[in-house]
Coordinates of C-alpha atoms in Angstrom, one line a residue:
X1 CA -39.2 7.1 -1.1
X2 CA -37.8 7.1 2.0
X3 CA -39.0 3.9 3.2
X4 CA -37.2 2.6 -0.1
X5 CA -34.2 4.1 1.3
X6 CA -34.5 2.9 4.7
X7 CA -34.7 -0.5 3.5
X8 CA -31.7 -0.4 0.5
X9 CA -29.6 0.9 3.9
X10 CA -31.0 -1.7 5.5
X11 CA -30.1 -4.6 3.0
X12 CA -26.4 -3.3 2.7
X13 CA -26.1 -3.2 6.4
X14 CA -27.5 -6.9 7.0
X15 CA -24.8 -7.6 4.2
X16 CA -22.4 -5.7 5.7
X17 CA -22.8 -7.5 8.9
X18 CA -22.0 -10.6 8.0
X19 CA -18.6 -9.6 6.4
X20 CA -16.7 -7.1 4.6
X21 CA -18.0 -6.8 1.2
X22 CA -16.0 -4.6 -2.0
X23 CA -17.7 -1.6 -3.5
X24 CA -18.5 -4.3 -6.8
X25 CA -19.4 -7.5 -4.8
X26 CA -22.3 -5.0 -3.1
X27 CA -23.3 -3.1 -5.9
X28 CA -24.0 -6.5 -7.4
X29 CA -25.8 -7.9 -4.8
X30 CA -28.3 -4.5 -4.6
X31 CA -29.0 -5.0 -7.9
X32 CA -29.9 -8.6 -7.8
X33 CA -32.3 -7.2 -5.1
X34 CA -34.0 -5.5 -7.8
X35 CA -32.8 -2.2 -6.7
X36 CA -32.0 1.0 -9.2
X37 CA -29.0 2.2 -10.1
X38 CA -29.6 5.7 -8.3
X39 CA -30.4 5.0 -5.0
X40 CA -27.2 2.1 -5.1
X41 CA -24.7 4.9 -5.9
X42 CA -26.0 7.0 -3.2
X43 CA -26.3 4.0 -0.8
X44 CA -22.5 3.2 -1.9
X45 CA -21.4 6.7 -1.2
X46 CA -23.2 6.9 2.4
X47 CA -22.0 3.7 3.5
X48 CA -18.6 4.7 2.6
X49 CA -18.7 8.0 4.2
X50 CA -19.5 6.1 6.7
X51 CA -16.6 3.4 6.7
X52 CA -18.8 0.5 6.5
X53 CA -17.7 0.4 2.7
X54 CA -13.6 0.1 2.5
X55 CA -12.2 -1.6 -0.8
X56 CA -9.5 -1.2 1.5
X57 CA -10.0 -3.1 4.3
X58 CA -11.8 -5.7 2.1
X59 CA -8.9 -6.6 0.5
X60 CA -6.6 -6.6 3.2
X61 CA -9.6 -8.9 4.8
X62 CA -9.5 -10.7 2.0
X63 CA -5.7 -11.5 1.4
X64 CA -5.7 -12.7 5.3
X65 CA -8.3 -15.3 4.6
X66 CA -6.7 -16.3 1.4
X67 CA -3.7 -16.9 3.5
X68 CA -5.1 -19.4 5.7
X69 CA -5.7 -21.9 2.3
X70 CA -3.2 -21.0 1.6
X71 CA -3.3 -19.4 -1.7
X72 CA -0.3 -17.6 -3.5
X73 CA 0.1 -13.9 -4.3
X74 CA -1.4 -14.0 -7.9
X75 CA -3.6 -15.7 -7.2
X76 CA -5.1 -13.9 -5.0
X77 CA -4.4 -11.0 -6.6
X78 CA -6.5 -12.1 -9.6
X79 CA -9.6 -12.9 -6.4
X80 CA -9.3 -9.6 -5.8
X81 CA -9.2 -8.4 -9.1
X82 CA -12.6 -10.1 -9.8
X83 CA -14.0 -8.5 -6.6
X84 CA -14.1 -5.1 -8.0
X85 CA -10.7 -4.3 -6.6
X86 CA -7.9 -2.3 -8.5
X87 CA -4.6 -3.8 -9.0
X88 CA -2.8 -1.5 -7.3
X89 CA -5.2 -1.5 -3.9
X90 CA -4.6 -5.5 -4.9
X91 CA -1.1 -5.5 -5.1
X92 CA -0.5 -3.5 -1.5
X93 CA -2.9 -5.3 0.7
X94 CA -0.6 -8.3 -0.8
X95 CA 2.5 -6.9 -0.1
X96 CA 1.5 -5.0 3.2
X97 CA 0.3 -9.2 4.5
X98 CA 4.0 -9.6 4.9
X99 CA 3.9 -12.9 4.0
X100 CA 6.4 -16.1 3.4
X101 CA 5.3 -17.2 -0.4
X102 CA 8.1 -20.0 -0.1
X103 CA 7.0 -21.0 3.0
X104 CA 2.9 -21.2 2.4
X105 CA 4.0 -22.7 -0.6
X106 CA 5.8 -25.8 1.7
X107 CA 2.9 -26.2 4.0
X108 CA 0.6 -26.3 1.0
X109 CA 3.0 -29.4 -1.2
X110 CA 3.2 -31.4 2.3
X111 CA -0.4 -31.0 3.5
X112 CA -1.3 -32.2 0.0
X113 CA 1.1 -34.2 -1.0
X114 CA 3.4 -35.4 2.3
X115 CA 6.7 -33.8 3.4
X116 CA 8.3 -36.9 1.3
X117 CA 10.8 -35.1 -1.5
X118 CA 9.7 -36.4 -4.5
X119 CA 11.8 -38.0 -6.9
X120 CA 9.5 -39.1 -9.8
X121 CA 9.1 -36.4 -12.2
X122 CA 5.3 -37.1 -13.4
X123 CA 4.4 -36.2 -9.3
X124 CA 6.5 -33.7 -8.7
X125 CA 5.2 -32.3 -12.1
X126 CA 1.3 -32.7 -10.8
X127 CA 3.0 -31.2 -7.2
X128 CA 4.2 -28.2 -9.4
X129 CA 1.0 -27.6 -11.3
X130 CA -0.6 -27.6 -8.1
X131 CA 0.8 -25.5 -6.5
X132 CA 1.0 -22.9 -9.6
X133 CA -3.2 -23.0 -10.0
X134 CA -2.8 -22.1 -6.4
X135 CA -0.8 -19.1 -7.1
X136 CA 2.6 -19.9 -6.4
X137 CA 5.3 -18.0 -8.7
X138 CA 8.2 -20.9 -9.8
X139 CA 10.7 -19.8 -7.1
X140 CA 8.5 -21.0 -4.7
X141 CA 7.0 -24.0 -6.6
X142 CA 11.1 -25.3 -6.7
X143 CA 11.6 -24.5 -2.8
X144 CA 8.0 -26.4 -2.0
X145 CA 9.1 -29.3 -4.3
X146 CA 13.1 -29.4 -4.0
X147 CA 14.9 -31.9 -1.6
X148 CA 16.5 -29.7 1.4
X149 CA 19.9 -30.1 0.3
X150 CA 19.3 -29.3 -3.5
X151 CA 17.8 -26.0 -2.8

């Protein structure tokens, strides 16, 4: 039994050595490796006590990684929740990032569609849908797709 306990801990440590994981992610991965619910819970608690597993830290690292894509706040929050991060913790990590969502939306628009202001309605709608899918809100999209004079 003790041997098996060490192996689940070692597997968890191995996963955490590659990147941060949320509690839910790590639990899922250990379940897929055939470990029992009880031993997973014990291992998770031990890792949290040792601060090797920390959902707050995971959320902050995750937000930073998504800002590099860049993605908007609503998409990042949605992804965090899917990874088992509580909604309030996700919101806090996003607000603590101090990201300039307007500039991120503009950078993404320029990277994907060029710097030129688009006058064609269909093309502008396409750009707006793309930015919306990436998690930017209406005001940020308007800023990113409008000419400098009209904003």
